[in-house]
mmCIF file of N, CA and C in Angstrom:
data_model
loop_
_atom_site.group_PDB
_atom_site.id
_atom_site.type_symbol
_atom_site.label_atom_id
_atom_site.label_comp_id
_atom_site.label_asym_id
_atom_site.label_seq_id
_atom_site.Cartn_x
_atom_site.Cartn_y
_atom_site.Cartn_z
ATOM 1 N N MET R 23 61.064 -69.109 -23.655
ATOM 2 C CA MET R 23 60.005 -68.468 -22.915
ATOM 3 C C MET R 23 58.973 -69.529 -22.556
ATOM 4 N N GLY R 24 58.630 -69.613 -21.289
ATOM 5 C CA GLY R 24 57.640 -70.582 -20.843
ATOM 6 C C GLY R 24 56.236 -70.165 -21.246
ATOM 7 N N SER R 25 55.315 -71.112 -21.136
ATOM 8 C CA SER R 25 53.949 -70.827 -21.580
ATOM 9 C C SER R 25 53.279 -69.756 -20.724
ATOM 10 N N LEU R 26 53.582 -69.711 -19.423
ATOM 11 C CA LEU R 26 52.995 -68.691 -18.566
ATOM 12 C C LEU R 26 53.499 -67.305 -18.946
ATOM 13 N N ALA R 27 54.800 -67.196 -19.203
ATOM 14 C CA ALA R 27 55.370 -65.911 -19.611
ATOM 15 C C ALA R 27 54.822 -65.487 -20.973
ATOM 16 N N LEU R 28 54.618 -66.451 -21.864
ATOM 17 C CA LEU R 28 54.058 -66.157 -23.183
ATOM 18 C C LEU R 28 52.639 -65.614 -23.057
ATOM 19 N N LEU R 29 51.821 -66.258 -22.230
ATOM 20 C CA LEU R 29 50.457 -65.782 -22.017
ATOM 21 C C LEU R 29 50.441 -64.386 -21.413
ATOM 22 N N GLN R 30 51.312 -64.155 -20.445
ATOM 23 C CA GLN R 30 51.377 -62.847 -19.793
ATOM 24 C C GLN R 30 51.769 -61.765 -20.791
ATOM 25 N N SER R 31 52.768 -62.043 -21.618
ATOM 26 C CA SER R 31 53.217 -61.082 -22.625
ATOM 27 C C SER R 31 52.109 -60.791 -23.632
ATOM 28 N N LEU R 32 51.428 -61.833 -24.075
ATOM 29 C CA LEU R 32 50.341 -61.683 -25.036
ATOM 30 C C LEU R 32 49.205 -60.867 -24.438
ATOM 31 N N LYS R 33 48.848 -61.163 -23.195
ATOM 32 C CA LYS R 33 47.778 -60.436 -22.519
ATOM 33 C C LYS R 33 48.118 -58.955 -22.389
ATOM 34 N N GLU R 34 49.342 -58.638 -22.011
ATOM 35 C CA GLU R 34 49.753 -57.244 -21.855
ATOM 36 C C GLU R 34 49.701 -56.494 -23.179
ATOM 37 N N ASN R 35 50.122 -57.148 -24.268
ATOM 38 C CA ASN R 35 50.079 -56.495 -25.578
ATOM 39 C C ASN R 35 48.653 -56.198 -26.011
ATOM 40 N N ILE R 36 47.752 -57.150 -25.816
ATOM 41 C CA ILE R 36 46.365 -56.950 -26.243
ATOM 42 C C ILE R 36 45.658 -55.943 -25.351
ATOM 43 N N LEU R 37 45.830 -56.048 -24.047
ATOM 44 C CA LEU R 37 45.167 -55.115 -23.144
ATOM 45 C C LEU R 37 45.713 -53.704 -23.294
ATOM 46 N N GLY R 38 46.945 -53.576 -23.772
ATOM 47 C CA GLY R 38 47.496 -52.258 -24.054
ATOM 48 C C GLY R 38 46.725 -51.556 -25.157
ATOM 49 N N GLN R 39 46.167 -52.323 -26.074
ATOM 50 C CA GLN R 39 45.369 -51.760 -27.163
ATOM 51 C C GLN R 39 43.912 -51.580 -26.757
ATOM 52 N N ALA R 40 43.445 -52.372 -25.813
ATOM 53 C CA ALA R 40 42.044 -52.350 -25.387
ATOM 54 C C ALA R 40 41.881 -51.356 -24.246
ATOM 55 N N SER R 41 41.817 -50.084 -24.582
ATOM 56 C CA SER R 41 41.724 -49.056 -23.554
ATOM 57 C C SER R 41 40.424 -48.273 -23.704
ATOM 58 N N VAL R 42 40.158 -47.419 -22.734
ATOM 59 C CA VAL R 42 38.971 -46.576 -22.777
ATOM 60 C C VAL R 42 39.016 -45.665 -23.999
ATOM 61 N N LYS R 43 40.200 -45.212 -24.385
ATOM 62 C CA LYS R 43 40.321 -44.342 -25.560
ATOM 63 C C LYS R 43 39.909 -45.062 -26.839
ATOM 64 N N ALA R 44 40.015 -46.385 -26.852
ATOM 65 C CA ALA R 44 39.566 -47.139 -28.025
ATOM 66 C C ALA R 44 38.042 -47.196 -28.074
ATOM 67 N N ILE R 45 37.384 -47.102 -26.914
ATOM 68 C CA ILE R 45 35.924 -47.150 -26.855
ATOM 69 C C ILE R 45 35.332 -45.748 -26.985
ATOM 70 N N TYR R 46 35.824 -44.817 -26.189
ATOM 71 C CA TYR R 46 35.386 -43.422 -26.267
ATOM 72 C C TYR R 46 36.519 -42.630 -26.891
ATOM 73 N N GLY R 47 36.316 -42.173 -28.109
ATOM 74 C CA GLY R 47 37.353 -41.437 -28.826
ATOM 75 C C GLY R 47 37.565 -40.048 -28.247
ATOM 76 N N GLU R 48 38.495 -39.340 -28.830
ATOM 77 C CA GLU R 48 38.777 -37.974 -28.395
ATOM 78 C C GLU R 48 37.573 -37.084 -28.707
ATOM 79 N N PRO R 49 37.143 -36.254 -27.751
ATOM 80 C CA PRO R 49 36.015 -35.351 -27.998
ATOM 81 C C PRO R 49 36.343 -34.338 -29.099
ATOM 82 N N ILE R 50 35.329 -34.014 -29.899
ATOM 83 C CA ILE R 50 35.468 -33.037 -30.973
ATOM 84 C C ILE R 50 34.464 -31.920 -30.692
ATOM 85 N N ALA R 51 34.958 -30.693 -30.520
ATOM 86 C CA ALA R 51 34.091 -29.555 -30.232
ATOM 87 C C ALA R 51 33.915 -28.714 -31.490
ATOM 88 N N ALA R 52 32.639 -28.403 -31.811
ATOM 89 C CA ALA R 52 32.333 -27.559 -32.968
ATOM 90 C C ALA R 52 30.924 -26.997 -32.826
ATOM 91 N N HIS R 53 30.757 -25.722 -33.147
ATOM 92 C CA HIS R 53 29.446 -25.070 -33.180
ATOM 93 C C HIS R 53 28.677 -25.226 -31.869
ATOM 94 N N GLY R 54 29.351 -25.081 -30.743
ATOM 95 C CA GLY R 54 28.691 -25.157 -29.445
ATOM 96 C C GLY R 54 28.309 -26.555 -28.998
ATOM 97 N N ARG R 55 28.795 -27.557 -29.684
ATOM 98 C CA ARG R 55 28.503 -28.950 -29.326
ATOM 99 C C ARG R 55 29.806 -29.715 -29.194
ATOM 100 N N THR R 56 29.755 -30.751 -28.375
ATOM 101 C CA THR R 56 30.895 -31.658 -28.258
ATOM 102 C C THR R 56 30.424 -33.041 -28.678
ATOM 103 N N ILE R 57 31.166 -33.653 -29.578
ATOM 104 C CA ILE R 57 30.850 -34.984 -30.086
ATOM 105 C C ILE R 57 31.904 -35.952 -29.559
ATOM 106 N N ILE R 58 31.452 -37.038 -28.947
ATOM 107 C CA ILE R 58 32.357 -38.063 -28.426
ATOM 108 C C ILE R 58 32.060 -39.369 -29.158
ATOM 109 N N PRO R 59 32.989 -39.851 -29.986
ATOM 110 C CA PRO R 59 32.772 -41.123 -30.682
ATOM 111 C C PRO R 59 32.728 -42.294 -29.691
ATOM 112 N N VAL R 60 31.842 -43.265 -29.949
ATOM 113 C CA VAL R 60 31.700 -44.442 -29.093
ATOM 114 C C VAL R 60 31.851 -45.689 -29.967
ATOM 115 N N ALA R 61 32.623 -46.656 -29.482
ATOM 116 C CA ALA R 61 32.861 -47.889 -30.241
ATOM 117 C C ALA R 61 32.682 -49.104 -29.342
ATOM 118 N N LYS R 62 32.463 -50.246 -29.980
ATOM 119 C CA LYS R 62 32.398 -51.532 -29.274
ATOM 120 C C LYS R 62 33.763 -52.184 -29.431
ATOM 121 N N LEU R 63 34.291 -52.692 -28.345
ATOM 122 C CA LEU R 63 35.622 -53.285 -28.352
ATOM 123 C C LEU R 63 35.522 -54.759 -27.992
ATOM 124 N N MET R 64 36.141 -55.607 -28.810
ATOM 125 C CA MET R 64 36.201 -57.041 -28.522
ATOM 126 C C MET R 64 37.651 -57.482 -28.653
ATOM 127 N N TYR R 65 38.077 -58.337 -27.745
ATOM 128 C CA TYR R 65 39.437 -58.855 -27.856
ATOM 129 C C TYR R 65 39.483 -60.288 -27.359
ATOM 130 N N GLY R 66 40.473 -60.999 -27.823
ATOM 131 C CA GLY R 66 40.663 -62.382 -27.398
ATOM 132 C C GLY R 66 42.083 -62.822 -27.669
ATOM 133 N N TYR R 67 42.514 -63.801 -26.941
ATOM 134 C CA TYR R 67 43.858 -64.330 -27.153
ATOM 135 C C TYR R 67 43.910 -65.777 -26.699
ATOM 136 N N GLY R 68 44.909 -66.462 -27.177
ATOM 137 C CA GLY R 68 45.112 -67.851 -26.800
ATOM 138 C C GLY R 68 46.557 -68.240 -27.033
ATOM 139 N N ALA R 69 46.986 -69.240 -26.341
ATOM 140 C CA ALA R 69 48.369 -69.695 -26.479
ATOM 141 C C ALA R 69 48.459 -71.154 -26.064
ATOM 142 N N GLY R 70 49.526 -71.777 -26.474
ATOM 143 C CA GLY R 70 49.772 -73.164 -26.107
ATOM 144 C C GLY R 70 51.255 -73.458 -26.156
ATOM 145 N N ALA R 71 51.659 -74.486 -25.461
ATOM 146 C CA ALA R 71 53.072 -74.865 -25.431
ATOM 147 C C ALA R 71 53.181 -76.355 -25.165
ATOM 148 N N GLY R 72 54.322 -76.914 -25.509
ATOM 149 C CA GLY R 72 54.564 -78.329 -25.272
ATOM 150 C C GLY R 72 56.052 -78.607 -25.175
ATOM 151 N N THR R 73 56.380 -79.720 -24.534
ATOM 152 C CA THR R 73 57.783 -80.115 -24.404
ATOM 153 C C THR R 73 57.923 -81.599 -24.684
ATOM 154 N N GLY R 74 59.116 -81.977 -25.138
ATOM 155 C CA GLY R 74 59.462 -83.387 -25.321
ATOM 156 C C GLY R 74 58.602 -84.104 -26.338
ATOM 157 N N GLY R 75 58.870 -85.377 -26.503
ATOM 158 C CA GLY R 75 58.127 -86.205 -27.444
ATOM 159 C C GLY R 75 57.370 -87.289 -26.707
ATOM 160 N N VAL R 76 56.352 -87.819 -27.302
ATOM 161 C CA VAL R 76 55.545 -88.878 -26.705
ATOM 162 C C VAL R 76 56.232 -90.212 -26.940
ATOM 163 N N GLY R 77 56.515 -90.938 -25.890
ATOM 164 C CA GLY R 77 57.099 -92.268 -26.001
ATOM 165 C C GLY R 77 58.574 -92.297 -26.367
ATOM 166 N N ASN R 78 59.196 -91.195 -26.543
ATOM 167 C CA ASN R 78 60.616 -91.135 -26.901
ATOM 168 C C ASN R 78 61.329 -90.321 -25.832
ATOM 169 N N THR R 79 62.012 -90.999 -24.940
ATOM 170 C CA THR R 79 62.653 -90.319 -23.818
ATOM 171 C C THR R 79 63.858 -89.500 -24.243
ATOM 172 N N ASN R 80 64.416 -89.756 -25.431
ATOM 173 C CA ASN R 80 65.562 -88.984 -25.907
ATOM 174 C C ASN R 80 65.146 -87.664 -26.556
ATOM 175 N N ALA R 81 63.872 -87.520 -26.861
ATOM 176 C CA ALA R 81 63.415 -86.294 -27.521
ATOM 177 C C ALA R 81 63.429 -85.142 -26.529
ATOM 178 N N ARG R 82 64.105 -84.099 -26.913
ATOM 179 C CA ARG R 82 64.161 -82.911 -26.074
ATOM 180 C C ARG R 82 63.778 -81.728 -26.949
ATOM 181 N N GLY R 83 62.940 -80.974 -26.480
ATOM 182 C CA GLY R 83 62.531 -79.799 -27.236
ATOM 183 C C GLY R 83 61.393 -79.088 -26.542
ATOM 184 N N GLU R 84 61.170 -77.944 -26.992
ATOM 185 C CA GLU R 84 60.118 -77.133 -26.407
ATOM 186 C C GLU R 84 59.553 -76.254 -27.506
ATOM 187 N N GLY R 85 58.279 -76.063 -27.496
ATOM 188 C CA GLY R 85 57.658 -75.198 -28.494
ATOM 189 C C GLY R 85 56.435 -74.531 -27.922
ATOM 190 N N GLY R 86 56.107 -73.430 -28.483
ATOM 191 C CA GLY R 86 54.934 -72.712 -28.014
ATOM 192 C C GLY R 86 54.534 -71.663 -29.025
ATOM 193 N N GLY R 87 53.366 -71.164 -28.856
ATOM 194 C CA GLY R 87 52.887 -70.121 -29.745
ATOM 195 C C GLY R 87 51.620 -69.509 -29.197
ATOM 196 N N GLY R 88 51.279 -68.407 -29.743
ATOM 197 C CA GLY R 88 50.069 -67.732 -29.290
ATOM 198 C C GLY R 88 49.654 -66.675 -30.285
ATOM 199 N N GLY R 89 48.506 -66.161 -30.060
ATOM 200 C CA GLY R 89 47.999 -65.107 -30.924
ATOM 201 C C GLY R 89 46.781 -64.461 -30.309
ATOM 202 N N GLY R 90 46.432 -63.362 -30.854
ATOM 203 C CA GLY R 90 45.268 -62.658 -30.342
ATOM 204 C C GLY R 90 44.874 -61.557 -31.291
ATOM 205 N N GLY R 91 43.817 -60.907 -30.950
ATOM 206 C CA GLY R 91 43.364 -59.825 -31.801
ATOM 207 C C GLY R 91 42.423 -58.892 -31.077
ATOM 208 N N VAL R 92 42.294 -57.718 -31.638
ATOM 209 C CA VAL R 92 41.412 -56.690 -31.113
ATOM 210 C C VAL R 92 40.529 -56.216 -32.259
ATOM 211 N N ARG R 93 39.249 -56.045 -31.993
ATOM 212 C CA ARG R 93 38.325 -55.544 -33.006
ATOM 213 C C ARG R 93 37.550 -54.377 -32.408
ATOM 214 N N VAL R 94 37.578 -53.248 -33.085
ATOM 215 C CA VAL R 94 36.868 -52.054 -32.641
ATOM 216 C C VAL R 94 35.851 -51.688 -33.722
ATOM 217 N N THR R 95 34.579 -51.582 -33.334
ATOM 218 C CA THR R 95 33.506 -51.269 -34.270
ATOM 219 C C THR R 95 32.777 -50.018 -33.789
ATOM 220 N N PRO R 96 32.654 -48.985 -34.619
ATOM 221 C CA PRO R 96 31.921 -47.790 -34.185
ATOM 222 C C PRO R 96 30.440 -48.097 -33.984
ATOM 223 N N VAL R 97 29.854 -47.565 -32.900
ATOM 224 C CA VAL R 97 28.435 -47.801 -32.633
ATOM 225 C C VAL R 97 27.627 -46.506 -32.590
ATOM 226 N N GLY R 98 28.288 -45.374 -32.442
ATOM 227 C CA GLY R 98 27.560 -44.114 -32.403
ATOM 228 C C GLY R 98 28.404 -42.994 -31.842
ATOM 229 N N VAL R 99 27.713 -41.894 -31.509
ATOM 230 C CA VAL R 99 28.381 -40.745 -30.904
ATOM 231 C C VAL R 99 27.517 -40.223 -29.765
ATOM 232 N N ILE R 100 28.172 -39.604 -28.797
ATOM 233 C CA ILE R 100 27.471 -38.889 -27.738
ATOM 234 C C ILE R 100 27.577 -37.416 -28.095
ATOM 235 N N GLU R 101 26.428 -36.751 -28.196
ATOM 236 C CA GLU R 101 26.399 -35.329 -28.526
ATOM 237 C C GLU R 101 26.062 -34.561 -27.255
ATOM 238 N N VAL R 102 26.936 -33.651 -26.863
ATOM 239 C CA VAL R 102 26.738 -32.852 -25.659
ATOM 240 C C VAL R 102 26.583 -31.397 -26.088
ATOM 241 N N SER R 103 25.439 -30.790 -25.728
ATOM 242 C CA SER R 103 25.213 -29.371 -26.001
ATOM 243 C C SER R 103 24.690 -28.725 -24.724
ATOM 244 N N THR R 104 24.465 -27.427 -24.773
ATOM 245 C CA THR R 104 23.955 -26.750 -23.578
ATOM 246 C C THR R 104 22.508 -27.144 -23.284
ATOM 247 N N GLN R 105 21.772 -27.594 -24.307
ATOM 248 C CA GLN R 105 20.377 -27.977 -24.113
ATOM 249 C C GLN R 105 20.211 -29.429 -23.675
ATOM 250 N N GLN R 106 21.038 -30.331 -24.211
ATOM 251 C CA GLN R 106 20.832 -31.755 -23.932
ATOM 252 C C GLN R 106 22.092 -32.563 -24.208
ATOM 253 N N THR R 107 22.051 -33.786 -23.718
ATOM 254 C CA THR R 107 23.068 -34.785 -24.039
ATOM 255 C C THR R 107 22.321 -35.992 -24.581
ATOM 256 N N ARG R 108 22.756 -36.483 -25.740
ATOM 257 C CA ARG R 108 22.064 -37.625 -26.331
ATOM 258 C C ARG R 108 23.048 -38.545 -27.033
ATOM 259 N N PHE R 109 22.620 -39.805 -27.165
ATOM 260 C CA PHE R 109 23.402 -40.803 -27.892
ATOM 261 C C PHE R 109 22.775 -40.980 -29.263
ATOM 262 N N ILE R 110 23.587 -40.889 -30.297
ATOM 263 C CA ILE R 110 23.122 -41.077 -31.669
ATOM 264 C C ILE R 110 23.769 -42.351 -32.192
ATOM 265 N N ALA R 111 22.941 -43.368 -32.424
ATOM 266 C CA ALA R 111 23.457 -44.674 -32.862
ATOM 267 C C ALA R 111 23.777 -44.652 -34.354
ATOM 268 N N ILE R 112 24.793 -45.404 -34.716
ATOM 269 C CA ILE R 112 25.127 -45.618 -36.117
ATOM 270 C C ILE R 112 24.490 -46.945 -36.502
ATOM 271 N N THR R 113 23.590 -46.915 -37.470
ATOM 272 C CA THR R 113 22.942 -48.154 -37.897
ATOM 273 C C THR R 113 23.644 -48.688 -39.131
ATOM 274 N N ASP R 114 23.764 -49.972 -39.182
ATOM 275 C CA ASP R 114 24.368 -50.632 -40.340
ATOM 276 C C ASP R 114 23.237 -50.967 -41.308
ATOM 277 N N ARG R 115 23.129 -50.216 -42.365
ATOM 278 C CA ARG R 115 22.029 -50.392 -43.320
ATOM 279 C C ARG R 115 22.065 -51.763 -43.990
ATOM 280 N N ARG R 116 23.251 -52.338 -44.125
ATOM 281 C CA ARG R 116 23.337 -53.674 -44.731
ATOM 282 C C ARG R 116 22.660 -54.713 -43.848
ATOM 283 N N LYS R 117 22.827 -54.603 -42.534
ATOM 284 C CA LYS R 117 22.169 -55.542 -41.622
ATOM 285 C C LYS R 117 20.655 -55.379 -41.675
ATOM 286 N N LEU R 118 20.198 -54.127 -41.715
ATOM 287 C CA LEU R 118 18.759 -53.888 -41.794
ATOM 288 C C LEU R 118 18.187 -54.440 -43.093
ATOM 289 N N ALA R 119 18.883 -54.216 -44.204
ATOM 290 C CA ALA R 119 18.421 -54.727 -45.499
ATOM 291 C C ALA R 119 18.428 -56.255 -45.504
ATOM 292 N N GLY R 120 19.449 -56.850 -44.924
ATOM 293 C CA GLY R 120 19.523 -58.312 -44.847
ATOM 294 C C GLY R 120 18.391 -58.891 -44.027
ATOM 295 N N ALA R 121 18.069 -58.257 -42.906
ATOM 296 C CA ALA R 121 16.967 -58.727 -42.064
ATOM 297 C C ALA R 121 15.634 -58.584 -42.798
ATOM 298 N N LEU R 122 15.473 -57.481 -43.524
ATOM 299 C CA LEU R 122 14.246 -57.281 -44.291
ATOM 300 C C LEU R 122 14.096 -58.349 -45.372
ATOM 301 N N LEU R 123 15.163 -58.605 -46.113
ATOM 302 C CA LEU R 123 15.115 -59.629 -47.163
ATOM 303 C C LEU R 123 14.853 -61.016 -46.582
ATOM 304 N N ALA R 124 15.475 -61.315 -45.447
ATOM 305 C CA ALA R 124 15.255 -62.614 -44.808
ATOM 306 C C ALA R 124 13.797 -62.753 -44.374
ATOM 307 N N GLY R 125 13.216 -61.680 -43.832
ATOM 308 C CA GLY R 125 11.817 -61.712 -43.415
ATOM 309 C C GLY R 125 10.870 -61.907 -44.587
ATOM 310 N N VAL R 126 11.127 -61.187 -45.683
ATOM 311 C CA VAL R 126 10.294 -61.338 -46.882
ATOM 312 C C VAL R 126 10.423 -62.753 -47.438
ATOM 313 N N GLY R 127 11.648 -63.254 -47.511
ATOM 314 C CA GLY R 127 11.871 -64.612 -48.010
ATOM 315 C C GLY R 127 11.187 -65.659 -47.155
ATOM 316 N N PHE R 128 11.257 -65.500 -45.845
ATOM 317 C CA PHE R 128 10.615 -66.445 -44.933
ATOM 318 C C PHE R 128 9.099 -66.396 -45.098
ATOM 319 N N GLY R 129 8.546 -65.182 -45.236
ATOM 320 C CA GLY R 129 7.105 -65.037 -45.432
ATOM 321 C C GLY R 129 6.642 -65.698 -46.719
ATOM 322 N N MET R 130 7.415 -65.538 -47.789
ATOM 323 C CA MET R 130 7.069 -66.171 -49.065
ATOM 324 C C MET R 130 7.147 -67.692 -48.950
ATOM 325 N N TRP R 131 8.154 -68.188 -48.267
ATOM 326 C CA TRP R 131 8.313 -69.633 -48.086
ATOM 327 C C TRP R 131 7.140 -70.207 -47.290
ATOM 328 N N MET R 132 6.737 -69.491 -46.226
ATOM 329 C CA MET R 132 5.606 -69.960 -45.412
ATOM 330 C C MET R 132 4.321 -69.964 -46.241
ATOM 331 N N GLY R 133 4.122 -68.938 -47.082
ATOM 332 C CA GLY R 133 2.945 -68.891 -47.948
ATOM 333 C C GLY R 133 2.944 -70.030 -48.955
ATOM 334 N N TRP R 134 4.092 -70.356 -49.500
ATOM 335 C CA TRP R 134 4.220 -71.448 -50.468
ATOM 336 C C TRP R 134 3.921 -72.791 -49.807
ATOM 337 N N ARG R 135 4.359 -72.972 -48.564
ATOM 338 C CA ARG R 135 4.145 -74.241 -47.849
ATOM 339 C C ARG R 135 2.675 -74.484 -47.547
ATOM 340 N N ARG R 136 1.904 -73.438 -47.345
ATOM 341 C CA ARG R 136 0.486 -73.586 -46.999
ATOM 342 C C ARG R 136 -0.348 -74.039 -48.189
ATOM 343 N N ARG R 137 0.144 -73.870 -49.387
ATOM 344 C CA ARG R 137 -0.639 -74.238 -50.576
ATOM 345 C C ARG R 137 -0.597 -75.682 -50.819
#
């Protein structure tokens, strides 16, 4: 398989997973409301190939490889009711706690430096 065909195959496999359904999940209806899950989708891929040997005209060979990945992270839900439609974000409490601790630590360090 040539490097172009390898890249094309890899791209098709990854893009097959990276669809709108991966970002907006199946709607869930309950109690007069419809909830639509929303996610962030990231994907990437890479490949490389080579032939022959350097400085050795008798070397014959071909090699190639590639890889990729898809990452889906939930970010919230869309709530649809007869009164309103709203987006409800999912917050990562660990990130908030980390930012708070970093801010407190930085403030303490700045106070220590002034003395």
